[in-house]
Tab-separated table of C-alpha atoms in Angstrom:
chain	number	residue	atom	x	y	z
Y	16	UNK	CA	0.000	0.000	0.000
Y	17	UNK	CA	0.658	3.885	-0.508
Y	18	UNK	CA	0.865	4.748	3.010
Y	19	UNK	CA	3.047	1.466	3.716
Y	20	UNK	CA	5.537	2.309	1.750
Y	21	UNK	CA	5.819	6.327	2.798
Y	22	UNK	CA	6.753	5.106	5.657
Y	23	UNK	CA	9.246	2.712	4.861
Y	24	UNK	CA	10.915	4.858	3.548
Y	25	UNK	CA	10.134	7.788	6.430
Y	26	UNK	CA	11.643	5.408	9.118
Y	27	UNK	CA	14.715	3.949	6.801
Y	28	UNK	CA	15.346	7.684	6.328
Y	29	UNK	CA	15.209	8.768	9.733
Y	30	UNK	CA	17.205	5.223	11.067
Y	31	UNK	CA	19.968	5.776	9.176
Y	32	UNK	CA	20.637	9.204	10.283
Y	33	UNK	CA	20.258	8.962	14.083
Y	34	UNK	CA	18.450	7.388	16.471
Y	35	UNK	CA	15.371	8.863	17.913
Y	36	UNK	CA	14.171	7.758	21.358
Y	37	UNK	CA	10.823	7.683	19.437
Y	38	UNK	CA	7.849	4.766	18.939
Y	39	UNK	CA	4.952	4.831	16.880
Y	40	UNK	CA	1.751	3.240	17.276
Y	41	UNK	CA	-0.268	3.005	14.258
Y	42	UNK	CA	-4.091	2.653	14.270
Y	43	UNK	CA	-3.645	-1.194	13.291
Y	44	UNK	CA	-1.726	-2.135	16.316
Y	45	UNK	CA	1.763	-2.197	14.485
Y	46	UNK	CA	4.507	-0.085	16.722
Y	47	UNK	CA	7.574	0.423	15.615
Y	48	UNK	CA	10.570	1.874	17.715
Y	49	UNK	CA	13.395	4.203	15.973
Y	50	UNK	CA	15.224	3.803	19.550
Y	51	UNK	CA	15.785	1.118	21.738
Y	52	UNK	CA	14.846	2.759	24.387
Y	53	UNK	CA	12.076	5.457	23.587
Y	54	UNK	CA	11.426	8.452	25.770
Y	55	UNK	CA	8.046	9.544	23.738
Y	56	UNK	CA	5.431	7.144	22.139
Y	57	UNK	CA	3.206	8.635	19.373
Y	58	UNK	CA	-0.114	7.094	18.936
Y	59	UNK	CA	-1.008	7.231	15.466
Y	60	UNK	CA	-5.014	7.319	14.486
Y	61	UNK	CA	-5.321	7.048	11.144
Y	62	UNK	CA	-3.540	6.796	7.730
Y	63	UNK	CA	-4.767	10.577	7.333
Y	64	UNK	CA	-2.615	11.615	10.725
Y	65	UNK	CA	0.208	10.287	9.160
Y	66	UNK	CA	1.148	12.766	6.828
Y	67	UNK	CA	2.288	15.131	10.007
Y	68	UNK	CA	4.975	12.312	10.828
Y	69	UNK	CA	6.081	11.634	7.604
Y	70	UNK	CA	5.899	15.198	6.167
Y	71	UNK	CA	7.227	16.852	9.997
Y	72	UNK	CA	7.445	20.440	10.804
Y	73	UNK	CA	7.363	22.313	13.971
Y	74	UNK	CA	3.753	24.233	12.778
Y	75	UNK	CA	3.049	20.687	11.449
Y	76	UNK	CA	3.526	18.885	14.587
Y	77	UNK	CA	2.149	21.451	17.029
Y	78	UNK	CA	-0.987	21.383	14.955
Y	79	UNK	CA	-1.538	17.620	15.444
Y	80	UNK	CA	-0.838	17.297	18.954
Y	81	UNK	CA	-3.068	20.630	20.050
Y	82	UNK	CA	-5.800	19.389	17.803
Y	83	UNK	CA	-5.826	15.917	19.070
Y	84	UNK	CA	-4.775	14.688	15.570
Y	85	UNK	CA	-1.772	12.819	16.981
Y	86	UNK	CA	-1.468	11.572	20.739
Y	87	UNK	CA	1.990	12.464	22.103
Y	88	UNK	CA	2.994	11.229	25.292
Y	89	UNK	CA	6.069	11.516	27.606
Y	90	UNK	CA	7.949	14.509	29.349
Y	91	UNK	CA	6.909	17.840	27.706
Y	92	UNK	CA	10.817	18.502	27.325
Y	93	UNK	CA	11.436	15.309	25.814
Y	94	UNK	CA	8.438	16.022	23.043
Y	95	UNK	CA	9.554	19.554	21.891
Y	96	UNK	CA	13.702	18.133	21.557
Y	97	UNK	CA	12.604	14.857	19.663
Y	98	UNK	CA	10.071	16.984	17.587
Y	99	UNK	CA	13.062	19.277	16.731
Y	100	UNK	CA	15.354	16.786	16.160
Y	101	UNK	CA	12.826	15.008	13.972
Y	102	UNK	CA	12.023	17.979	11.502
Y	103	UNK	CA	15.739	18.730	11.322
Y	104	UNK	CA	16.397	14.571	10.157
Y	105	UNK	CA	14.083	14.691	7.798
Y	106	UNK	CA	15.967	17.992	6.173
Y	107	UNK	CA	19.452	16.286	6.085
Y	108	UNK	CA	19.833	18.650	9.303
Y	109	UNK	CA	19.840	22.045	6.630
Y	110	UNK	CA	18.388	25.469	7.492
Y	111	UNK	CA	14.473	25.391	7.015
Y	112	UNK	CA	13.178	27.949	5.612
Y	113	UNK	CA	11.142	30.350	7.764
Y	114	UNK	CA	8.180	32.116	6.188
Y	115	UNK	CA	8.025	35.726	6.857
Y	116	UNK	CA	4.569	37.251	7.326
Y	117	UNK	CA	3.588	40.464	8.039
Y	118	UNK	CA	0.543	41.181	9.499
Y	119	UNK	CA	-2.604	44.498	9.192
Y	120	UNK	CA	-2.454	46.289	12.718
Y	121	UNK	CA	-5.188	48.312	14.215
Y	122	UNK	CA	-6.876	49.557	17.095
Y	123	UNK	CA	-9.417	46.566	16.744
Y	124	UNK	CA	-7.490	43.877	15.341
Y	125	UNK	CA	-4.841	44.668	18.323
Y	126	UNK	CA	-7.217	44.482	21.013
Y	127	UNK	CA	-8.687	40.892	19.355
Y	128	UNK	CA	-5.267	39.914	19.465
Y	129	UNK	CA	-4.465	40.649	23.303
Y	130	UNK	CA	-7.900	39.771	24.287
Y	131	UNK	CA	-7.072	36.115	22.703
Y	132	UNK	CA	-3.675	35.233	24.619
Y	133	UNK	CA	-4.120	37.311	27.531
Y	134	UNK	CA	-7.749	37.199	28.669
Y	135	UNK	CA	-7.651	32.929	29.127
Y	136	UNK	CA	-8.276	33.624	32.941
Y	137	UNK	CA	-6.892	35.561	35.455
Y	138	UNK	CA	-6.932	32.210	37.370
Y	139	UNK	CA	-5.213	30.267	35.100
Y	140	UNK	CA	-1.972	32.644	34.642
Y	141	UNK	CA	-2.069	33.026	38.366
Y	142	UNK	CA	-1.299	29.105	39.093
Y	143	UNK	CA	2.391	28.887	37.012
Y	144	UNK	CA	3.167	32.305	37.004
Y	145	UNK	CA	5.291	34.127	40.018
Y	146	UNK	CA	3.406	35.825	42.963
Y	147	UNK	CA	2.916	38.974	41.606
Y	148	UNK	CA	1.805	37.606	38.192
Y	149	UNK	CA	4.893	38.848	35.896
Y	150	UNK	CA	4.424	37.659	32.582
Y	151	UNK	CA	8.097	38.789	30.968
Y	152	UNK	CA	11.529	37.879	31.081
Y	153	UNK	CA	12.795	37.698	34.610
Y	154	UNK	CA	16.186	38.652	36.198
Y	155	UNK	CA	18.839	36.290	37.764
Y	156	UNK	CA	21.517	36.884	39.866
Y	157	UNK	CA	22.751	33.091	40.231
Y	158	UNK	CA	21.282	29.896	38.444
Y	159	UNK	CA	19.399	28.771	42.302
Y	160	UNK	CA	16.969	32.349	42.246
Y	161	UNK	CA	13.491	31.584	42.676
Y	162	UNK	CA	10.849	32.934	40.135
Y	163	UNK	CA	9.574	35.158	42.311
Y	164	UNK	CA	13.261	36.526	43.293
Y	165	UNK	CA	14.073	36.647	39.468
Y	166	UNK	CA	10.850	38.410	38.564
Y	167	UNK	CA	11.249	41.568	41.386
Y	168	UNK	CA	15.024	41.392	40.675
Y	169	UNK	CA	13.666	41.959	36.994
Y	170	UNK	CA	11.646	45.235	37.864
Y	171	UNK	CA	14.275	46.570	39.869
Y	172	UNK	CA	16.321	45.886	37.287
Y	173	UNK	CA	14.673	47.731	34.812
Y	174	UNK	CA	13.475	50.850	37.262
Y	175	UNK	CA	17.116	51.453	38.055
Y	176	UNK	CA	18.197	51.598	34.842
Y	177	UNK	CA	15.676	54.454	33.814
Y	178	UNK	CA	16.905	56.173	37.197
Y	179	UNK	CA	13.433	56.006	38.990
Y	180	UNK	CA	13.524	59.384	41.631
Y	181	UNK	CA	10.997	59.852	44.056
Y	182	UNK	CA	7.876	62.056	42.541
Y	183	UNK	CA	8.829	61.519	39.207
Y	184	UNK	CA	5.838	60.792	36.421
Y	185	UNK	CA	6.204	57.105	34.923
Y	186	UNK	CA	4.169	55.305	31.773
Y	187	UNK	CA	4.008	51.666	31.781
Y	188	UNK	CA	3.032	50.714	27.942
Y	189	UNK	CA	1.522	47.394	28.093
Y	190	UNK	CA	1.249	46.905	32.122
Y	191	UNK	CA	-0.228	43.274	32.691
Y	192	UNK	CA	-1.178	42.777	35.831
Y	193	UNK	CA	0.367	45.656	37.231
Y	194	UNK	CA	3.299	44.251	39.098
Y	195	UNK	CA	6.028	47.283	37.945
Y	196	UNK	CA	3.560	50.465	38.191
Y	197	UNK	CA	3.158	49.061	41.984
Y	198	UNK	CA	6.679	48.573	42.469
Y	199	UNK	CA	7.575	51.807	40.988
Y	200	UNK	CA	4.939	53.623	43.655
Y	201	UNK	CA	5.833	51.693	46.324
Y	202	UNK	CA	9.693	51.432	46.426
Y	203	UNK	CA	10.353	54.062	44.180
Y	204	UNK	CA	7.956	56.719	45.099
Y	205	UNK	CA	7.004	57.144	41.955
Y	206	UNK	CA	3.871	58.701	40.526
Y	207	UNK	CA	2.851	55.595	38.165
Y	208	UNK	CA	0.347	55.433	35.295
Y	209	UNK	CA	-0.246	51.384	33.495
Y	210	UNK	CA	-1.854	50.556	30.261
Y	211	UNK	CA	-3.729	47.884	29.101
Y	212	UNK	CA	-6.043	46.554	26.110
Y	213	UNK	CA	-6.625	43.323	28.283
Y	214	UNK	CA	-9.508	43.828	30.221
Y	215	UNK	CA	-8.859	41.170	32.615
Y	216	UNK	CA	-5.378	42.398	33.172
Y	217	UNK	CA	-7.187	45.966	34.284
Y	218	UNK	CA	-9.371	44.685	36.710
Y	219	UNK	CA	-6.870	42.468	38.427
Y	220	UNK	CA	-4.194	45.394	38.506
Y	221	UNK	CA	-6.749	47.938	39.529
Y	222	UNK	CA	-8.037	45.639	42.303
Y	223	UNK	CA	-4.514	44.995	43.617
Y	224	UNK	CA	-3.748	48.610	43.833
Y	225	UNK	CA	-7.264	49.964	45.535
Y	226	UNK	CA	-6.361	46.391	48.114
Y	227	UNK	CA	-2.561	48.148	48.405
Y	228	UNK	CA	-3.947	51.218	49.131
Y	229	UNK	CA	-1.903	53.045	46.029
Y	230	UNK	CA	-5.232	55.194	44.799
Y	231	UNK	CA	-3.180	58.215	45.084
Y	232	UNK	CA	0.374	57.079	43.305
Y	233	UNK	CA	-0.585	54.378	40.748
Y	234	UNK	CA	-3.153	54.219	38.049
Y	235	UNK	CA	-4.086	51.869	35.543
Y	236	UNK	CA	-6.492	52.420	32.497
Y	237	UNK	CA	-7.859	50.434	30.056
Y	238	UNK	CA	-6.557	52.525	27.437
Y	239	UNK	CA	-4.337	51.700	23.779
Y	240	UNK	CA	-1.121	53.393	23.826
Y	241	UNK	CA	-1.812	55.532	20.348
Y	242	UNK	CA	-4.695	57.135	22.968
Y	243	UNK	CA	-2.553	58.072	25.820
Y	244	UNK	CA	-1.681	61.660	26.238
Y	245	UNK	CA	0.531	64.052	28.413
Y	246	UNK	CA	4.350	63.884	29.386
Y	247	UNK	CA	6.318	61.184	31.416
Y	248	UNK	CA	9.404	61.504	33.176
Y	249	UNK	CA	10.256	57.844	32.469
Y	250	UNK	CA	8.561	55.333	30.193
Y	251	UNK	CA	8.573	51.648	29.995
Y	252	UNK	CA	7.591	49.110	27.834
Y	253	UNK	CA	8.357	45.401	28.449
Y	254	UNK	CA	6.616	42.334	26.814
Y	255	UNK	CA	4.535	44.946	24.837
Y	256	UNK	CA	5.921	45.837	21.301
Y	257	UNK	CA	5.772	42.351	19.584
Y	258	UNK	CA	1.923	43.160	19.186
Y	259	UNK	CA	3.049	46.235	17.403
Y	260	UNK	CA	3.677	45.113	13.627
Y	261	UNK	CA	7.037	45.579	12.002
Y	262	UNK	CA	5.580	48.269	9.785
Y	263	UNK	CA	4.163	50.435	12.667
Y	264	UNK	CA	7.483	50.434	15.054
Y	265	UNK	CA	8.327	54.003	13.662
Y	266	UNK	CA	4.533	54.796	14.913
Y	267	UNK	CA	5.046	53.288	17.997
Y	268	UNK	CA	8.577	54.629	19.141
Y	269	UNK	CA	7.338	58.329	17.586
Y	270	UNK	CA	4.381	57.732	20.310
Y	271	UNK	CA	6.560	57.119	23.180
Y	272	UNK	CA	8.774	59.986	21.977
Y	273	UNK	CA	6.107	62.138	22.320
Y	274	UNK	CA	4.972	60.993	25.281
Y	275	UNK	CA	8.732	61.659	27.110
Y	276	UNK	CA	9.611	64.678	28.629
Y	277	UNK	CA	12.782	66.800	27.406
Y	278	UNK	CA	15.068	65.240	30.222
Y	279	UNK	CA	13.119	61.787	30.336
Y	280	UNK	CA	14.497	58.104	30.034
Y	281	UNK	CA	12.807	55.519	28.241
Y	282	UNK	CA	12.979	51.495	28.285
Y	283	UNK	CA	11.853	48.747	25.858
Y	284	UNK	CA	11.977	45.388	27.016
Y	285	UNK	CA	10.918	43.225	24.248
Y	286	UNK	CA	11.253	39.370	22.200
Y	287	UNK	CA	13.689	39.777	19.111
Y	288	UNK	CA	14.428	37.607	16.036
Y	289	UNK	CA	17.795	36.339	15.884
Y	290	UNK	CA	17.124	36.353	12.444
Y	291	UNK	CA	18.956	39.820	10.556
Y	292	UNK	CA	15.739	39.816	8.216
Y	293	UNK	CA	13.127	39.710	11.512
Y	294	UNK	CA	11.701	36.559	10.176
Y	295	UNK	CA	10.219	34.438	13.137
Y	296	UNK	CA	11.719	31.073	14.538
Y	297	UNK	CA	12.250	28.324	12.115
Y	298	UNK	CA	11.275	25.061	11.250
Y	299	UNK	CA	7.863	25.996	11.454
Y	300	UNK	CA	8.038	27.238	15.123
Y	301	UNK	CA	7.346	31.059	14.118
Y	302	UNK	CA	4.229	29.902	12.169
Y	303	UNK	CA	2.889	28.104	15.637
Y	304	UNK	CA	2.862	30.838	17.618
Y	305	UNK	CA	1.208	32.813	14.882
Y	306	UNK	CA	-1.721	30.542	14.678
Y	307	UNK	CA	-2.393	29.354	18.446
Y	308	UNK	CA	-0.299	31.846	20.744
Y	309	UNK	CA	0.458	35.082	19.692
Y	310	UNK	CA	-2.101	35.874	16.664
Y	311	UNK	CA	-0.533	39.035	14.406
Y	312	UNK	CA	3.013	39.063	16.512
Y	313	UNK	CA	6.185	40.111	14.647
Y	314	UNK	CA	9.574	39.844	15.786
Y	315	UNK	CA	12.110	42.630	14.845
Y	316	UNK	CA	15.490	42.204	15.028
Y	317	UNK	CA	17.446	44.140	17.342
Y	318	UNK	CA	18.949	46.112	14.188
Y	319	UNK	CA	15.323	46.870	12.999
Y	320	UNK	CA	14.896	47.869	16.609
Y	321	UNK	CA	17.779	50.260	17.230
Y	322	UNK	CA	17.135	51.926	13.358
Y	323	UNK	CA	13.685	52.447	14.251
Y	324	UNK	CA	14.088	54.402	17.739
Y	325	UNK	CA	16.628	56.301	16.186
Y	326	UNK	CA	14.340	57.199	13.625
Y	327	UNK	CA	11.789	58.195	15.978
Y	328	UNK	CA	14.277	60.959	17.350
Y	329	UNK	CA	15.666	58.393	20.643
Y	330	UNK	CA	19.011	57.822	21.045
Y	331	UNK	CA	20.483	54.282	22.478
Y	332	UNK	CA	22.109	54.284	25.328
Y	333	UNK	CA	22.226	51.126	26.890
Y	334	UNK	CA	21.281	47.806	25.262
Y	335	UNK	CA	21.365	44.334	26.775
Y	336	UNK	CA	20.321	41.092	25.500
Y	337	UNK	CA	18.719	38.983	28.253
Y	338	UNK	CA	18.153	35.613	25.992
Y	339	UNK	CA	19.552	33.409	29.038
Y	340	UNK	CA	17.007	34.478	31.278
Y	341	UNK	CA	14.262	34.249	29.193
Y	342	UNK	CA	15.344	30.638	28.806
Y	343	UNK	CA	15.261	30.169	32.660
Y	344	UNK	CA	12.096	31.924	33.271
Y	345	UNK	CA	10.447	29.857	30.532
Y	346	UNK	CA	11.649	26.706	32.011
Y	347	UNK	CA	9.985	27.816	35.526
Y	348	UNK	CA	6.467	28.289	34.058
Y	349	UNK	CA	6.795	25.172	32.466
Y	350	UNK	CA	7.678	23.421	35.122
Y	351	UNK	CA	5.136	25.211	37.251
Y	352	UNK	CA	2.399	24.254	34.606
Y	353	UNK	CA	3.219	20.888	34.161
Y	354	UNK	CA	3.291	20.306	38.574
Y	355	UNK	CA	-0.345	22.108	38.427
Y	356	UNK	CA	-1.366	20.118	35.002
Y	357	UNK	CA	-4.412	18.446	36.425
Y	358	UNK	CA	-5.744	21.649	38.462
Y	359	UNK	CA	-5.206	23.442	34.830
Y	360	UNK	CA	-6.992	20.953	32.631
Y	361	UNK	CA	-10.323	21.989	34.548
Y	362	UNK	CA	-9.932	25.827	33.981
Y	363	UNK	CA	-9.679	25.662	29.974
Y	364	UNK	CA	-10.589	23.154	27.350
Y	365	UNK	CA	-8.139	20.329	26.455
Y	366	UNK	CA	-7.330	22.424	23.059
Y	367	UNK	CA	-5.669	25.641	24.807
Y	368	UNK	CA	-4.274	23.264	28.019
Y	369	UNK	CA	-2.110	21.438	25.316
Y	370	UNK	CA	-1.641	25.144	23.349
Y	371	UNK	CA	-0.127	26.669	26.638
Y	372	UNK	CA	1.985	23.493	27.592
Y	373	UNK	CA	3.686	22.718	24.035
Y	374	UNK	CA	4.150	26.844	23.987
Y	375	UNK	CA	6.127	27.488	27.408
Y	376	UNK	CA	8.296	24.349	27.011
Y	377	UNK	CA	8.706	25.393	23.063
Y	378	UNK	CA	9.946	28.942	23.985
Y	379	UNK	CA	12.500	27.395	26.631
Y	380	UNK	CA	13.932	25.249	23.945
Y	381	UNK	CA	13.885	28.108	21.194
Y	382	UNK	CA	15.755	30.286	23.215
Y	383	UNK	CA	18.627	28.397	24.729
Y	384	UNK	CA	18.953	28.052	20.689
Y	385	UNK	CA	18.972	31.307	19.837
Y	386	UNK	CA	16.094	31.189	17.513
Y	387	UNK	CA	14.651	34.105	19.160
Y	388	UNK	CA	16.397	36.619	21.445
Y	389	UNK	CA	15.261	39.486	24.081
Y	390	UNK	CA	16.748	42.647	24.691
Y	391	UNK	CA	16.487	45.544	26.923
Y	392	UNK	CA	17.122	49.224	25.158
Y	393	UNK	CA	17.397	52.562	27.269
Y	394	UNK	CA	16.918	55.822	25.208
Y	395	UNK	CA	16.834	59.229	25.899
Y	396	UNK	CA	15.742	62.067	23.594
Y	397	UNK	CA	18.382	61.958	20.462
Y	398	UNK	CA	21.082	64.584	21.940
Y	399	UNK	CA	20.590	64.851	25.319
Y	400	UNK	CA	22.580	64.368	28.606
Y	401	UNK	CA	20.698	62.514	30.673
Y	402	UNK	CA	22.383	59.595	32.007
Y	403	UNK	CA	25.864	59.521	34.070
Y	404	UNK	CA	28.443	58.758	32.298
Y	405	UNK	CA	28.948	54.990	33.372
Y	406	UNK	CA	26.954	52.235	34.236
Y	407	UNK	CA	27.830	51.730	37.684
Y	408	UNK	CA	25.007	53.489	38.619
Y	409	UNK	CA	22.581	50.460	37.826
Y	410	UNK	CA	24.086	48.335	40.165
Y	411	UNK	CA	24.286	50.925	43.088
């Protein structure tokens, strides 16, 4: 038959290249093992399901298992590696191309888009995510930090950078659940003011801040950024401009410009392609998160990034790339969903559990490769003297 000999020749291919710690089980009760000792088995349903073995890709893959096409068992670590591994056989281990898309942004279509990944549950984020609900790139100081350590070293982090002073005015573009405007007000003494097109996001940070008592310091709106008026001592934006579109990052940084004061400091903290042409990750990965995570997100690459704010009349002055950390935080929120797997299954359907789970351990793995990056970018006003003249003030 067709479909016999497809894959024949799939698991002579794959056999004589390396061995997988892979077994199939096909729909007629046939396994077959391309290991001798197999850390995942793959349950097969039908000749139709097939096709995503034989003809792998990351997009490919992630589609089967999250639509229940193919059953995937085993550690969620082991899955994402031998998937990998597996597309990367069946290309004689060359670069895969990685479609580049680039996406219509709007008020609307943004706000559709945020609404999707971020408003799952407040519930739901709140089990693998720290204490305080940070859902960005955290900060550590030694390989043994905690999440929640790593997160609030993470804000501090980025609040000395921008030289947070008592009484000064501060934006947060893209505030979740409010974790850095509260900081800011309550170590800092700053006068704080969060954004948000997730509406679930805004009435868990405004709750948190009427509980802290913060009425007069720290605000949050439900507001898009392109609406926000008035000047800011300091801005920040972290975990926000990969909704923005590749087309409309002169837009956005012109905003934020506008939004600065004269003497002001400004921070993006944001996902970056490690790919010079800001194409997503490869092998199919980029195209996954498009469809099931991140709807309409583009990836810049820090180039783009730095051409683009100094376009927008900011100047560069400090720019670190925190892809190690990412990797580490993303390995705690897996781990953290995978321990609270059964309590999870019961807040969302099967469909987004398995989106989630395949996502967080995906993004661990794609960053220790350097398929995607994350940096942090200070700016002042193009041709001012803001800052001192080292760094050493950061880690005072």
């Amino acid at each position: 038959m067709f479909w016999e000999r497809k894959l024949d020749e799939f698991v002579t291919q794959i056999v004589s290249k390396r061995e997988l710690p892979l077994q199939i089980h096909l729909w007629n009760g046939k396994e077959i093992d391309l290991a001798k000792t197999p850390k995942i088995v793959v349950d097969v349903p039908s000749v139709a399901a097939l096709r995503y073995l034989i003809h792998p890709s990351l997009d490919g893959l992630g589609e089967a298992y999250v639509e229940g096409k193919l059953q995937i068992n085993g550690k969620v670590q082991d899955i994402i590696e031998i998937a990998t591994a597996l597309v990367q056989t069946s290309h004689d281990d060359q670069p895969i191309a990685t479609k580049s898309k680039r996406y219509h942004h709007s008020k609307k279509v943004d706000a559709k888009s945020i609404s999707y990944h971020y408003d799952v549950s407040n519930e739901f984020y709140r089990e693998w995510l720290d204490k305080d609900m940070v859902y960005s790139c955290g900060y550590f100081h030694s390989l043994d930090d905690s999440l929640d350590k790593a997160q609030e070293q993470k804000i501090d982090h980025i609040l000395n950078k921008i030289r947070l002073q008592p009484g000064q005015t501060l934006l947060d573009v893209g505030c979740g659940w409010g974790a850095l405007i509260i900081r800011a007000a309550q170590k800092y003494g700053a006068k704080a003011v969060g954004v948000t097109i997730s509406e679930q996001q805004y009435e868990e940070a405004k709750r948190r801040i009427k509980n802290l008592g913060l009425d007069d310091c720290c605000e949050v709106r439900f507001q898009d950024y392109r609406d926000v008026t008035g000047q800011f001592d300091r801005i920040t934006s972290v975990g926000m401009f990969e909704h923005v579109g590749l087309k409309n990052l002169h837009e956005y940084f012109a905003k934020l410009n506008s939004l600065l004061a004269d003497d002001g400091i400004i921070m993006n903290h944001g996902i970056t392609s490690s790919d010079p042409a800001s194409s997503g990750a490869p092998a199919g990965g980029g195209e996954f998160i498009d469809k099931y995570v991140f709807p309409n997100g583009e990836l810049p690459h820090i180039g783009l990034v730095l051409q683009e704010m100094s376009r927008a009349g900011l100047e560069s002055t400090d720019i670190e790339n925190l892809r190690r950390h990412y990797a580490m935080t993303l390995e705690h929120w897996a781990e953290r969903f995978e321990a609270k797997s059964e309590k999870l299954q019961k807040m969302v359907d099967e469909k987004h559990f398995r989106i989630w789970r395949i996502y967080l351990a995906g993004c661990a793995y794609a960053f220790h490769q350097n398929w995607v990056s994350i940096h942090q970018v200070v700016a002042t006003k193009a041709g001012r003297y803001v800052l001192p003249l080292t760094r050493d003030y950061i880690y005072k």
